[in-house]
Coordinates of C-alpha atoms in Angstrom, one line a residue:
M1 CA 74.1 20.1 5.3
K2 CA 71.3 18.4 7.0
T3 CA 68.3 17.3 5.1
Y4 CA 64.9 16.9 6.7
R5 CA 62.2 14.4 5.6
K6 CA 58.8 16.0 5.3
Q7 CA 56.6 14.5 7.8
N8 CA 52.9 13.7 7.1
T9 CA 50.6 15.3 9.4
P10 CA 47.5 13.5 10.6
N11 CA 45.3 15.7 8.4
S12 CA 47.3 15.0 5.3
K13 CA 47.1 11.3 6.0
G14 CA 43.4 11.5 6.5
L15 CA 43.0 13.4 3.2
Q16 CA 45.1 11.0 1.3
K17 CA 43.1 8.1 2.7
F18 CA 39.8 9.8 1.8
T19 CA 41.1 10.4 -1.8
E20 CA 42.1 6.8 -2.2
S21 CA 38.7 5.6 -0.9
E22 CA 36.9 8.0 -3.2
S23 CA 39.0 6.7 -6.1
I24 CA 38.2 3.1 -5.3
I25 CA 34.4 3.9 -5.1
N26 CA 34.6 5.7 -8.5
I27 CA 36.3 2.7 -10.1
V28 CA 33.5 0.4 -8.8
L29 CA 30.8 2.8 -10.0
S30 CA 32.3 2.8 -13.5
L31 CA 31.7 -0.9 -13.8
D32 CA 28.9 -2.2 -16.1
K33 CA 27.6 -4.3 -13.2
I34 CA 28.7 -4.3 -9.6
T35 CA 28.9 -7.6 -7.9
P36 CA 29.5 -8.6 -4.2
E37 CA 33.0 -9.8 -5.3
D38 CA 33.8 -6.2 -6.3
I39 CA 33.3 -4.8 -2.8
K40 CA 34.2 -7.8 -0.6
R41 CA 37.3 -6.1 0.6
F42 CA 35.6 -2.8 1.3
T43 CA 35.8 -1.5 4.8
T44 CA 32.6 -0.5 6.7
E45 CA 33.4 3.2 6.0
Q46 CA 33.9 2.5 2.3
R47 CA 30.6 0.6 2.1
N48 CA 28.8 3.4 3.7
N49 CA 30.4 5.9 1.3
L50 CA 29.5 3.7 -1.7
S51 CA 25.9 3.4 -0.5
E52 CA 25.6 7.2 -0.1
A53 CA 27.1 7.8 -3.6
I54 CA 24.7 5.2 -5.1
Q55 CA 21.7 6.8 -3.4
N56 CA 22.6 10.3 -4.4
H57 CA 23.1 9.3 -8.0
F58 CA 20.0 7.1 -8.2
N59 CA 17.8 9.9 -6.9
Q60 CA 18.9 12.1 -9.8
L61 CA 17.9 9.6 -12.5
R62 CA 14.5 9.3 -14.2
G63 CA 12.8 6.8 -16.4
E64 CA 15.0 4.3 -18.3
E65 CA 18.2 5.8 -17.0
R66 CA 17.1 4.7 -13.5
D67 CA 16.3 1.2 -14.7
I68 CA 19.8 0.9 -16.3
F69 CA 21.5 2.0 -13.1
Y70 CA 19.3 -0.3 -11.0
E71 CA 20.5 -3.3 -13.1
K72 CA 24.1 -2.2 -12.4
I73 CA 23.7 -2.2 -8.6
E74 CA 21.0 -4.8 -8.1
A75 CA 23.4 -7.6 -7.2
I76 CA 24.8 -5.6 -4.2
M77 CA 21.5 -4.3 -2.9
V78 CA 20.2 -5.7 0.4
D79 CA 16.6 -6.9 0.5
D80 CA 15.5 -4.1 2.8
T81 CA 16.6 -1.5 0.3
K82 CA 14.8 -3.3 -2.6
N83 CA 11.6 -3.5 -0.5
Q84 CA 11.8 0.2 0.2
M85 CA 12.2 1.0 -3.5
W86 CA 9.3 -1.3 -4.4
E87 CA 7.1 0.4 -1.8
Q88 CA 8.0 3.9 -3.0
N89 CA 7.2 2.9 -6.6
H90 CA 3.9 1.5 -5.4
I91 CA 3.0 4.7 -3.5
N92 CA 3.9 6.8 -6.6
I93 CA 2.0 4.7 -9.0
M94 CA -1.1 4.7 -6.7
W95 CA -0.9 8.4 -6.4
A96 CA -0.6 8.8 -10.2
I97 CA -3.6 6.6 -10.8
T98 CA -5.8 8.4 -8.2
S99 CA -4.8 11.9 -9.4
H100 CA -5.4 11.0 -13.1
I101 CA -8.9 9.6 -12.3
K102 CA -9.8 12.8 -10.4
E103 CA -8.5 15.0 -13.1
N104 CA -9.8 13.2 -16.2
G105 CA -12.5 10.8 -15.0
R106 CA -10.8 7.7 -16.4
M107 CA -8.1 5.2 -15.7
P108 CA -4.7 6.3 -17.0
T109 CA -2.6 4.4 -19.5
K110 CA 0.8 3.0 -18.5
T111 CA 2.5 5.7 -20.5
E112 CA 0.5 8.4 -18.5
I113 CA 1.5 6.8 -15.2
A114 CA 5.1 6.7 -16.2
S115 CA 5.0 10.3 -17.2
K116 CA 3.4 11.4 -13.9
T117 CA 5.7 9.3 -11.7
E118 CA 8.9 9.8 -13.8
L119 CA 9.3 6.0 -13.8
S120 CA 9.9 4.1 -17.0
R121 CA 7.0 2.5 -18.7
Q122 CA 8.7 -0.8 -18.3
T123 CA 8.9 -0.4 -14.5
V124 CA 5.2 0.6 -14.4
H125 CA 4.2 -2.4 -16.5
K126 CA 6.2 -4.8 -14.4
H127 CA 4.9 -3.4 -11.1
L128 CA 1.3 -3.7 -12.2
T129 CA 1.7 -7.1 -13.7
D130 CA 3.6 -8.6 -10.8
Y131 CA 1.8 -6.9 -8.0
K132 CA -0.9 -9.5 -7.4
N133 CA 1.6 -12.4 -7.3
S134 CA 4.1 -10.6 -5.1
S135 CA 4.5 -11.0 -1.4
Y136 CA 3.5 -7.4 -1.0
Y137 CA 0.0 -8.0 -2.2
S138 CA -0.9 -10.2 0.8
E139 CA 0.7 -7.7 3.1
F140 CA -1.5 -4.9 1.8
Q141 CA -4.5 -7.1 1.9
A142 CA -3.7 -7.8 5.6
Q143 CA -3.7 -4.1 6.3
F144 CA -7.2 -3.7 4.8
H145 CA -8.4 -6.7 6.9
I146 CA -7.1 -5.0 10.0
M147 CA -9.1 -1.9 9.2
Q148 CA -12.4 -3.8 8.9
S149 CA -13.1 -3.5 12.6
K150 CA -12.6 0.3 12.4
V151 CA -15.1 0.5 9.5
M152 CA -17.7 -1.6 11.3
T153 CA -17.3 0.4 14.5
T154 CA -18.0 3.6 12.5
V155 CA -21.1 2.0 10.8
F156 CA -22.3 0.8 14.2
Q157 CA -22.0 4.3 15.7
H158 CA -24.1 5.8 12.9
A159 CA -26.6 3.0 13.4
I160 CA -27.2 3.5 17.1
N161 CA -27.5 7.3 16.5
G162 CA -30.6 6.6 14.4
D163 CA -29.2 6.2 10.9
M164 CA -31.3 3.3 9.6
K165 CA -29.4 3.0 6.4
A166 CA -26.3 2.3 8.5
A167 CA -28.3 0.0 10.7
K168 CA -29.4 -2.1 7.7
L169 CA -25.8 -2.2 6.4
Y170 CA -24.5 -3.3 9.8
L171 CA -27.1 -6.1 10.1
E172 CA -26.3 -7.3 6.7
C173 CA -22.5 -7.3 7.4
I174 CA -22.8 -9.3 10.6
G175 CA -25.2 -11.7 9.0
A176 CA -28.3 -10.8 11.1
L177 CA -30.1 -9.5 8.0
K178 CA -29.3 -11.0 4.7
N179 CA -31.2 -10.9 1.4
T180 CA -30.8 -14.1 -0.6
S181 CA -31.5 -14.5 -4.3
S182 CA -33.6 -17.7 -3.9
G183 CA -36.7 -18.1 -1.8
N184 CA -35.4 -21.3 -0.1
N185 CA -33.8 -21.0 3.3
Q186 CA -33.8 -23.1 6.5
N187 CA -36.3 -20.9 8.3
N188 CA -38.8 -20.9 5.4
V189 CA -39.0 -17.1 5.4
S190 CA -40.9 -16.1 2.3
N191 CA -39.5 -12.6 2.1
N192 CA -35.9 -13.9 1.6
T193 CA -34.7 -12.6 5.0
L194 CA -32.2 -15.0 6.6
I195 CA -31.5 -14.8 10.3
Q196 CA -28.1 -16.1 11.4
N197 CA -26.7 -16.6 14.9
Q198 CA -25.0 -13.4 16.0
N199 CA -24.7 -11.8 19.4
N200 CA -25.4 -8.2 18.3
F201 CA -28.2 -5.7 18.6
I202 CA -29.3 -2.2 17.8
Q203 CA -31.3 0.2 19.8
I204 CA -33.8 2.7 18.4
G205 CA -35.1 5.0 21.0
G206 CA -36.2 2.8 23.9
T207 CA -36.5 -0.3 21.7
I208 CA -33.8 -2.9 21.5
L209 CA -33.6 -5.2 18.4
N210 CA -31.4 -8.1 19.1
Q211 CA -30.9 -11.6 17.7
E212 CA -33.4 -13.3 19.9
I213 CA -36.2 -10.8 19.1
I214 CA -35.5 -11.1 15.4
K215 CA -35.8 -14.9 15.6
Q216 CA -39.2 -14.7 17.3
M217 CA -40.7 -12.5 14.6
S218 CA -43.1 -13.8 12.1
P219 CA -42.3 -13.6 8.3
E220 CA -44.8 -10.8 8.1
Q221 CA -43.1 -8.8 10.8
L222 CA -39.7 -9.4 9.2
G223 CA -41.2 -8.3 5.9
T224 CA -42.5 -5.1 7.4
I225 CA -39.0 -4.2 8.9
E226 CA -37.3 -5.0 5.6
G227 CA -39.9 -2.8 3.8
I228 CA -39.2 0.1 6.1
L229 CA -35.5 -0.2 5.7
K230 CA -35.8 -0.3 1.9
T231 CA -38.0 2.8 2.0
I232 CA -35.4 4.6 4.0
E233 CA -32.7 3.5 1.6
V234 CA -34.7 4.9 -1.3
K235 CA -35.2 8.2 0.5
E236 CA -31.5 8.4 1.3
A237 CA -30.6 7.7 -2.3
E238 CA -32.9 10.5 -3.4
K239 CA -31.3 12.9 -1.0
D240 CA -27.9 12.0 -2.3
K241 CA -29.0 12.8 -5.8
Q242 CA -30.3 16.2 -4.8
V243 CA -27.0 17.0 -3.1

């Protein structure tokens, strides 16, 4: 009587391989801490599967449980993933602070931020404490510096459309009009108006006010302009209060 050996079909081999890979990943995930040594023999496919399993599990965790799991996997995380997690935490914390201020009219406590973001209080505390000394701080500051030109353009547009409050702000920002606390300046201007060298101008109706014209003005004329601007500023403030 002939006996036949059962042949493994391609599908059964693939299933067996997948099961073995899944088993290996589960063993690694059961470790207290995962190190690069634990996954150094992983294939590219196994690394991808492990990464997906970690991401799925991490997203389900909240608070201190997330911190504990993060400590487990931190050694095998690439810098890009760490950066993304930091940025996401930062966005959530900023949102929590902004929302709480709008809702309650005060700054939230760390506990309140943790509750709103579902992060642990320890993570919130560490993020707020380390933020200014982190490399991300300078990156965020650079983003604000980039937007300065956009803000100045908007102010300038309002100024040339007749908004004298915007015109005063624009002149002060570019250094063409600056109030100093002391009465001493190089031009001996008694009304504390300092004129600096800037190639900018504003136009009101058919009149152009530029750097050269400002320099030729007497202290009395400069005082008159400043008085007008201050009067407009007061009126604008009163309007804002009424609104």
